[in-house]
Short mmCIF file of C-alpha atoms in Angstrom, two decimals:
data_model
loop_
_atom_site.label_atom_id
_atom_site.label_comp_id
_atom_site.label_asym_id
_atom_site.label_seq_id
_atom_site.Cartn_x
_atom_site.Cartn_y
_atom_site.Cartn_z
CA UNK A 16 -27.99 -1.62 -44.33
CA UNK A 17 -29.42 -2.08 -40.85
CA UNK A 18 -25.36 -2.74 -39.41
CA UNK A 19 -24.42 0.76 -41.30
CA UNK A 20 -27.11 2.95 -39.81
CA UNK A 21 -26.42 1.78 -36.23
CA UNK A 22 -22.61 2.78 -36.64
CA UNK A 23 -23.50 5.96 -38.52
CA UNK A 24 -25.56 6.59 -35.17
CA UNK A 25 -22.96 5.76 -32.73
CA UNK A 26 -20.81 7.76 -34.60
CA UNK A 27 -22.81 10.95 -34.72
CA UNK A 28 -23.60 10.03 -30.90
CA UNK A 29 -20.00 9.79 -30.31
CA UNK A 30 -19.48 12.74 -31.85
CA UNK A 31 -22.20 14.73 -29.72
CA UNK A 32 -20.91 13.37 -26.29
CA UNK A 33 -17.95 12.33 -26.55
CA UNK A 34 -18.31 9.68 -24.44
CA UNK A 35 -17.62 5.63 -24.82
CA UNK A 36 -15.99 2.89 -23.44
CA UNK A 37 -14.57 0.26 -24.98
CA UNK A 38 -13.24 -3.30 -23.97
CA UNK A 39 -9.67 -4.21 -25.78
CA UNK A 40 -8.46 -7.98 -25.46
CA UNK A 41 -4.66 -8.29 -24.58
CA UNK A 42 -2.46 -11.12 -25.59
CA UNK A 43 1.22 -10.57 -24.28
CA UNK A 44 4.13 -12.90 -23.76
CA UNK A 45 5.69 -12.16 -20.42
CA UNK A 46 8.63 -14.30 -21.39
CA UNK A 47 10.76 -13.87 -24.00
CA UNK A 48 12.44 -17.36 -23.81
CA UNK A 49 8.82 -19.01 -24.19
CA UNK A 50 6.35 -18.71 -26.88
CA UNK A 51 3.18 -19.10 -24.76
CA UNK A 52 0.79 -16.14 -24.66
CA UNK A 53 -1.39 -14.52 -21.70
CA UNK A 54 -4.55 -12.88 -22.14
CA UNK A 55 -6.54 -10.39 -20.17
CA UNK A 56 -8.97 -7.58 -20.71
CA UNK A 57 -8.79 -4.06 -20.36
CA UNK A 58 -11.26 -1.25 -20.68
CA UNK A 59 -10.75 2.48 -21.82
CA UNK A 60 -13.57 4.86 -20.49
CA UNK A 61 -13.71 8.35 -22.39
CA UNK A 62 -16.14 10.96 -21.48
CA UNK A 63 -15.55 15.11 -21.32
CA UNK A 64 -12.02 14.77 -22.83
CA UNK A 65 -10.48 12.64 -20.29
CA UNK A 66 -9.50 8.71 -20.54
CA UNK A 67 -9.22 6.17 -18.17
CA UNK A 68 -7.55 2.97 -19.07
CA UNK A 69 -7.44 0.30 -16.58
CA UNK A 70 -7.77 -3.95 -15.63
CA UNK A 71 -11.14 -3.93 -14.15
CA UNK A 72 -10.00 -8.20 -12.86
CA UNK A 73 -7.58 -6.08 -10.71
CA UNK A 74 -9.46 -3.78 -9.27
CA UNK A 75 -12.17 -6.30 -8.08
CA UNK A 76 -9.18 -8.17 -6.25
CA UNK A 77 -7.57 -5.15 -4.48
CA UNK A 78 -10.75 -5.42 -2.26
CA UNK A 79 -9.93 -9.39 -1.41
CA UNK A 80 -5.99 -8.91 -1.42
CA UNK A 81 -6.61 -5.60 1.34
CA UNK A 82 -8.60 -8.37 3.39
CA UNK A 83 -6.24 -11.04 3.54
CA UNK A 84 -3.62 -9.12 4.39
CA UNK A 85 -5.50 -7.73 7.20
CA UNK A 86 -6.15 -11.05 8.15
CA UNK A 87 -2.65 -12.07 7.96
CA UNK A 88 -0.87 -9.36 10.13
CA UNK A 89 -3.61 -10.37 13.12
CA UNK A 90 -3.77 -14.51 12.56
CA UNK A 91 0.26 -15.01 11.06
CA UNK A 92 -1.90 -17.75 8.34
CA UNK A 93 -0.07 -17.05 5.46
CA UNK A 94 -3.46 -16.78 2.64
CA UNK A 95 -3.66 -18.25 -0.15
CA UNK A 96 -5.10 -16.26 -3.08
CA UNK A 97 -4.91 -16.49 -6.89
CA UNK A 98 -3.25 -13.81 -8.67
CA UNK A 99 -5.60 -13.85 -11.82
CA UNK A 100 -3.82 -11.11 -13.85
CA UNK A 101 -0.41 -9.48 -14.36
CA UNK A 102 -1.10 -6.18 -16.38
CA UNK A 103 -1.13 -4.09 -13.15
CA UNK A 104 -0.96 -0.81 -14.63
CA UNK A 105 -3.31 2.20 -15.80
CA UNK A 106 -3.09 5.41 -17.60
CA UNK A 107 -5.52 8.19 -17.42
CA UNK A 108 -5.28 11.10 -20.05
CA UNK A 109 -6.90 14.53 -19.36
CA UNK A 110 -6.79 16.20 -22.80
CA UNK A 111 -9.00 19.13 -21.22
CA UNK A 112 -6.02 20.14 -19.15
CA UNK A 113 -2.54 18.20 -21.08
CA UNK A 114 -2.00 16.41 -18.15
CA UNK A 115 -1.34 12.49 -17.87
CA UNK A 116 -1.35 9.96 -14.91
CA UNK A 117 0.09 6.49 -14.41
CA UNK A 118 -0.68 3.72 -11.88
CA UNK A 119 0.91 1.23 -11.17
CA UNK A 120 0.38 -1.18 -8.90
CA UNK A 121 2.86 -3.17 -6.23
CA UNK A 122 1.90 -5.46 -3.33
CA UNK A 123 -1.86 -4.97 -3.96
CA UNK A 124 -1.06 -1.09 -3.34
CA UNK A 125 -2.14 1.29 -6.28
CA UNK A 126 0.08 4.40 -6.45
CA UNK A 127 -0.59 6.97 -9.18
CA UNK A 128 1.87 9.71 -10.01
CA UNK A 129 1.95 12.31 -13.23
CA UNK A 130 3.97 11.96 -16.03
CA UNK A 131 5.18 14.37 -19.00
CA UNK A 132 3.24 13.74 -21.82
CA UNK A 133 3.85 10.72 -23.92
CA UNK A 134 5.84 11.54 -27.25
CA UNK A 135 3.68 9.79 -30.27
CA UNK A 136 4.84 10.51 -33.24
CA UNK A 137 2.78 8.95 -36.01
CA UNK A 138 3.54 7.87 -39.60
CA UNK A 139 -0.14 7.99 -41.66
CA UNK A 140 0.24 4.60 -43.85
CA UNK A 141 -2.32 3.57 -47.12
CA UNK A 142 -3.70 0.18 -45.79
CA UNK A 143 -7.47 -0.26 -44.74
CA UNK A 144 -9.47 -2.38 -43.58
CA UNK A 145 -12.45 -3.21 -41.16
CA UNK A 146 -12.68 -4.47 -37.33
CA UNK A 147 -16.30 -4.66 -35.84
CA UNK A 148 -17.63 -2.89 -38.65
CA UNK A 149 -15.62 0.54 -38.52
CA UNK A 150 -13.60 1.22 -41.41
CA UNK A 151 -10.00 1.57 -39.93
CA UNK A 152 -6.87 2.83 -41.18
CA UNK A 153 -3.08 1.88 -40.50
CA UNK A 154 -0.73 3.88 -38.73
CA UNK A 155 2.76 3.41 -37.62
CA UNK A 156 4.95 4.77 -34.53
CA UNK A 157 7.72 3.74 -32.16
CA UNK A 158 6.78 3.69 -28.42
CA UNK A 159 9.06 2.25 -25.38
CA UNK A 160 11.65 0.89 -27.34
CA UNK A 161 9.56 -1.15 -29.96
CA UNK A 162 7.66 -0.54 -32.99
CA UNK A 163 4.05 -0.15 -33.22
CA UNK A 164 1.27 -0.73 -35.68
CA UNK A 165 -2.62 0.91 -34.80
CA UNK A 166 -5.68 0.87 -37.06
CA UNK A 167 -7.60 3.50 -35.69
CA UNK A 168 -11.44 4.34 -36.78
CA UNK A 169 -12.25 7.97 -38.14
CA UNK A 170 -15.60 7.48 -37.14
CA UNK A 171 -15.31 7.66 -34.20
CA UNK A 172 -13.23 10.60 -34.03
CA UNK A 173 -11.58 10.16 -30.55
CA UNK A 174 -7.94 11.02 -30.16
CA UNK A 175 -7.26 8.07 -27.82
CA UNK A 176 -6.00 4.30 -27.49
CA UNK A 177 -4.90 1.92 -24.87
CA UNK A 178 -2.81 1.99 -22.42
CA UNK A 179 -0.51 5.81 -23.30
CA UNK A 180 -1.68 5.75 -27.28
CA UNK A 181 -2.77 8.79 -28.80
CA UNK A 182 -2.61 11.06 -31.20
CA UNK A 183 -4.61 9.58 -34.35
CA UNK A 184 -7.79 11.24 -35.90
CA UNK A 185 -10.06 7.94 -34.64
CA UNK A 186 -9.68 5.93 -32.19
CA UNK A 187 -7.39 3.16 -32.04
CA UNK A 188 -8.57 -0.55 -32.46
CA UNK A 189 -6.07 -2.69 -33.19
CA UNK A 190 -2.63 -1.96 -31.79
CA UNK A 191 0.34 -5.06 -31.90
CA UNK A 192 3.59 -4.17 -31.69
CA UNK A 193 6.10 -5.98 -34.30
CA UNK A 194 7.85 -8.91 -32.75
CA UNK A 195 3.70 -9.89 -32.25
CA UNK A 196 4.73 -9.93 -28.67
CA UNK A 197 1.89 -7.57 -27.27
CA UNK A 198 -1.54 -7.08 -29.49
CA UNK A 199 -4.76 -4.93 -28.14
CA UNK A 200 -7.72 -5.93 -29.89
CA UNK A 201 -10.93 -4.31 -29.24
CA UNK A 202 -13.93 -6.88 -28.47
CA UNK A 203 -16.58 -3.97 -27.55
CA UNK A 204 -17.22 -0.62 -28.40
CA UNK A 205 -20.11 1.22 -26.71
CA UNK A 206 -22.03 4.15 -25.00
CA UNK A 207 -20.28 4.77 -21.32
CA UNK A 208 -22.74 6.18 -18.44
CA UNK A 209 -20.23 7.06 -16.27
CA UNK A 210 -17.86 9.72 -15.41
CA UNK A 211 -14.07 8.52 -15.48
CA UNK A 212 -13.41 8.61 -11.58
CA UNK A 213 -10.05 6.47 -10.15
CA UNK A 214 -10.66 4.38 -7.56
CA UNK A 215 -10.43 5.50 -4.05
CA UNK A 216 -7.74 3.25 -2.73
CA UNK A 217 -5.29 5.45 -4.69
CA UNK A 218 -1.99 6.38 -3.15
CA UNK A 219 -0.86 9.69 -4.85
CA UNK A 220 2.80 10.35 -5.03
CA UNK A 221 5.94 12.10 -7.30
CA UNK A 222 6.82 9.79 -10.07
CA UNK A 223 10.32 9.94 -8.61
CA UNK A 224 9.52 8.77 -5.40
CA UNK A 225 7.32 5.80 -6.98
CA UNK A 226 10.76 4.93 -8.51
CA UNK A 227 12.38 5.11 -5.46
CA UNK A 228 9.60 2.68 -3.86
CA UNK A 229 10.28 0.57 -6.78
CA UNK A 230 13.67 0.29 -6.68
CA UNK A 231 13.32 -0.22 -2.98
CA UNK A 232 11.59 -3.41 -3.56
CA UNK A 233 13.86 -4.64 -6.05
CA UNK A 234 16.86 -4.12 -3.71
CA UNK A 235 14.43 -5.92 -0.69
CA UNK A 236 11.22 -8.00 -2.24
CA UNK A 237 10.60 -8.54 2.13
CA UNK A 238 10.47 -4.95 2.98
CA UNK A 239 7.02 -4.34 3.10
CA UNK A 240 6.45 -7.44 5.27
CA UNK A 241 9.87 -7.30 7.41
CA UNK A 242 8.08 -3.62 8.37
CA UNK A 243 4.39 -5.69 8.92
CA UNK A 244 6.55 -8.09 11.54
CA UNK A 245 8.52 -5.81 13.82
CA UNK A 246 5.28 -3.73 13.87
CA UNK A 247 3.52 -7.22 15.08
CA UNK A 248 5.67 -8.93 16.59
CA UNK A 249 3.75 -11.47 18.81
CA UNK A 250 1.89 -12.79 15.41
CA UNK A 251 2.95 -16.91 14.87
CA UNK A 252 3.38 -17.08 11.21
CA UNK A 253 2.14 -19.72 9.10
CA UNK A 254 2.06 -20.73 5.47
CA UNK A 255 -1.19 -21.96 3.65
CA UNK A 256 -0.67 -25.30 5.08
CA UNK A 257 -0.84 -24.45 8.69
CA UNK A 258 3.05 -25.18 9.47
CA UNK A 259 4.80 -22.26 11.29
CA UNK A 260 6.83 -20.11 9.81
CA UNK A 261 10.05 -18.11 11.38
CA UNK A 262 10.59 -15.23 9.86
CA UNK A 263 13.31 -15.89 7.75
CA UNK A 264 11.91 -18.39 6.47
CA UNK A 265 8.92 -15.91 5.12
CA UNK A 266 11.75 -13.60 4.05
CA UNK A 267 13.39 -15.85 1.64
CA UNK A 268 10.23 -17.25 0.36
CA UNK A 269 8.92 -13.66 -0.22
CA UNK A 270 12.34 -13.19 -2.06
CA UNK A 271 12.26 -16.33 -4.00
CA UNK A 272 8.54 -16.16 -5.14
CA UNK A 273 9.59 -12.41 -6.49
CA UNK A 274 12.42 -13.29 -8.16
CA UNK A 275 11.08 -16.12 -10.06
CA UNK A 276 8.29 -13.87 -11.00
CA UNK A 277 10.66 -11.27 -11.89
CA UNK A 278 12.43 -14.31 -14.22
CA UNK A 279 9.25 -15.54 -15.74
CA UNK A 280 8.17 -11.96 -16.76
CA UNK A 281 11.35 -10.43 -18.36
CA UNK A 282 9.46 -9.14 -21.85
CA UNK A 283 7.81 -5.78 -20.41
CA UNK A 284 5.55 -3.45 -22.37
CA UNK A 285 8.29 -0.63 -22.30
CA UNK A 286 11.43 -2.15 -22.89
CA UNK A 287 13.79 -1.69 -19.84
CA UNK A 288 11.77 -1.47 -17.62
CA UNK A 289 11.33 -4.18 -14.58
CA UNK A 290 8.16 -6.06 -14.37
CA UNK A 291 6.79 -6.81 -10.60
CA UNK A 292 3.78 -7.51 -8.97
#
């Protein structure tokens, strides 16, 4: 009785402010040729009609990835620094005003650029059941090339989901997709104190222009850094080890490194696109 009076509370809170954030936990296979799973955590912020959906693990880094690289371009040491998550994107929705953002982010850089609106076209199905408490109910769409099943809670009566989801009278839950090879489960739903503000590190650009940075990349993994070294070009380089480095030799392990990555990760959320860190 006790466990259905609190969510009757939240709900009629919800309903009042419109304002909660929630913590979803993300198991993805970023190969398609393996069967082992990842899993992070990601947290969607709604307050005032606008979302913000975002890896909070990689925005704590940015901070110590901006410093070693700093350090790099003046000492040449190569640093050494754990990458401890791959879902480098975010989405923010602004309802108020129909207008959606993406970031993405590439070489510790986060660049943010707006989209048209995401096309969700949902299929209402029978089922029910119950995750933290909330009675839920099934829904079905297709979404970047693969099919999608949500169980979204009309009780709390937010038109919002992970990552671009939308468009279901509750918010969504539970969303998997049918080959089981991504599933957002939500571990915590509560009140959230805080407007939904992007970082300030943001680099704002045209979504075609992102592509073209992109594709860039692709074509050259060693751009970014080629650009660093003719910029510095006194700097010694070294890798973690101490041993020096010629350039080339950075160059091809810059391109190796991506391309193995690129290998390793060939199962992205949106089929066709091209996964990179």
């Amino acid at each position: 009785m006790t466990k259905v009076l609190f969510i009757s509370l939240l709900a009629f809170f919800v309903i009042l402010k419109a304002q909660i954030s929630t913590t979803y936990e993300i198991t993805y296979k970023p190969d398609s040729t393996k069967s082992s799973y990842n899993t992070e955590y990601m947290t969607l912020k709604i307050k005032n009609k606008t979302s913000y959906f975002y890896n909070e693990t990689k925005f704590k880094l940015d901070s110590i990835y901006n410093r070693v690289t700093a350090e790099y371009l003046k000492t040449g040491v190569l640093p050494h620094v754990s990458t401890k998550y791959e879902l480098n994107f975010g989405f923010v929705k602004d309802f108020k005003n129909d207008h959606y953002t993406e970031i993405r982010n590439i070489e510790s850089k986060n660049f943010a650029f707006n989209i048209k609106k995401p096309v969700m076209v949902w299929k209402l199905l029978p089922d029910r059941n119950t995750i933290l408490n909330y009675p839920v109910k099934k829904a079905q769409t297709v979404f970047g090339g693969r099919i999608w099943i949500a169980w979204y809670a009309e009780e709390i009566p937010l038109n919002d989901g992970p990552y671009k989801f939308f468009g279901l009278p509750g918010l969504i839950l539970d969303l998997k997709d049918s080959a089981s090879d991504y599933h957002f489960k939500v571990v915590t739903v509560k009140k959230n104190e805080e407007d939904v503000k992007l970082p300030k590190n943001i680099i704002f650009l045209t979504e075609e222009k992102y592509i073209s940075l992109k594709n860039k990349i692709i074509d050259d993994p060693a751009v970014s850094v080629r650009e660093s070294v003719m910029q510095s070009p006194n700097v010694v380089m070294k890798d973690t080890k101490g041993k020096i480095m010629n350039p080339n030799e950075l160059f091809d392990k810059i391109n190796q490194e991506f391309f193995e990555f690129v290998k390793q990760h060939n199962n992205p959320l949106e089929k066709g696109d091209v996964w990179i860190k």
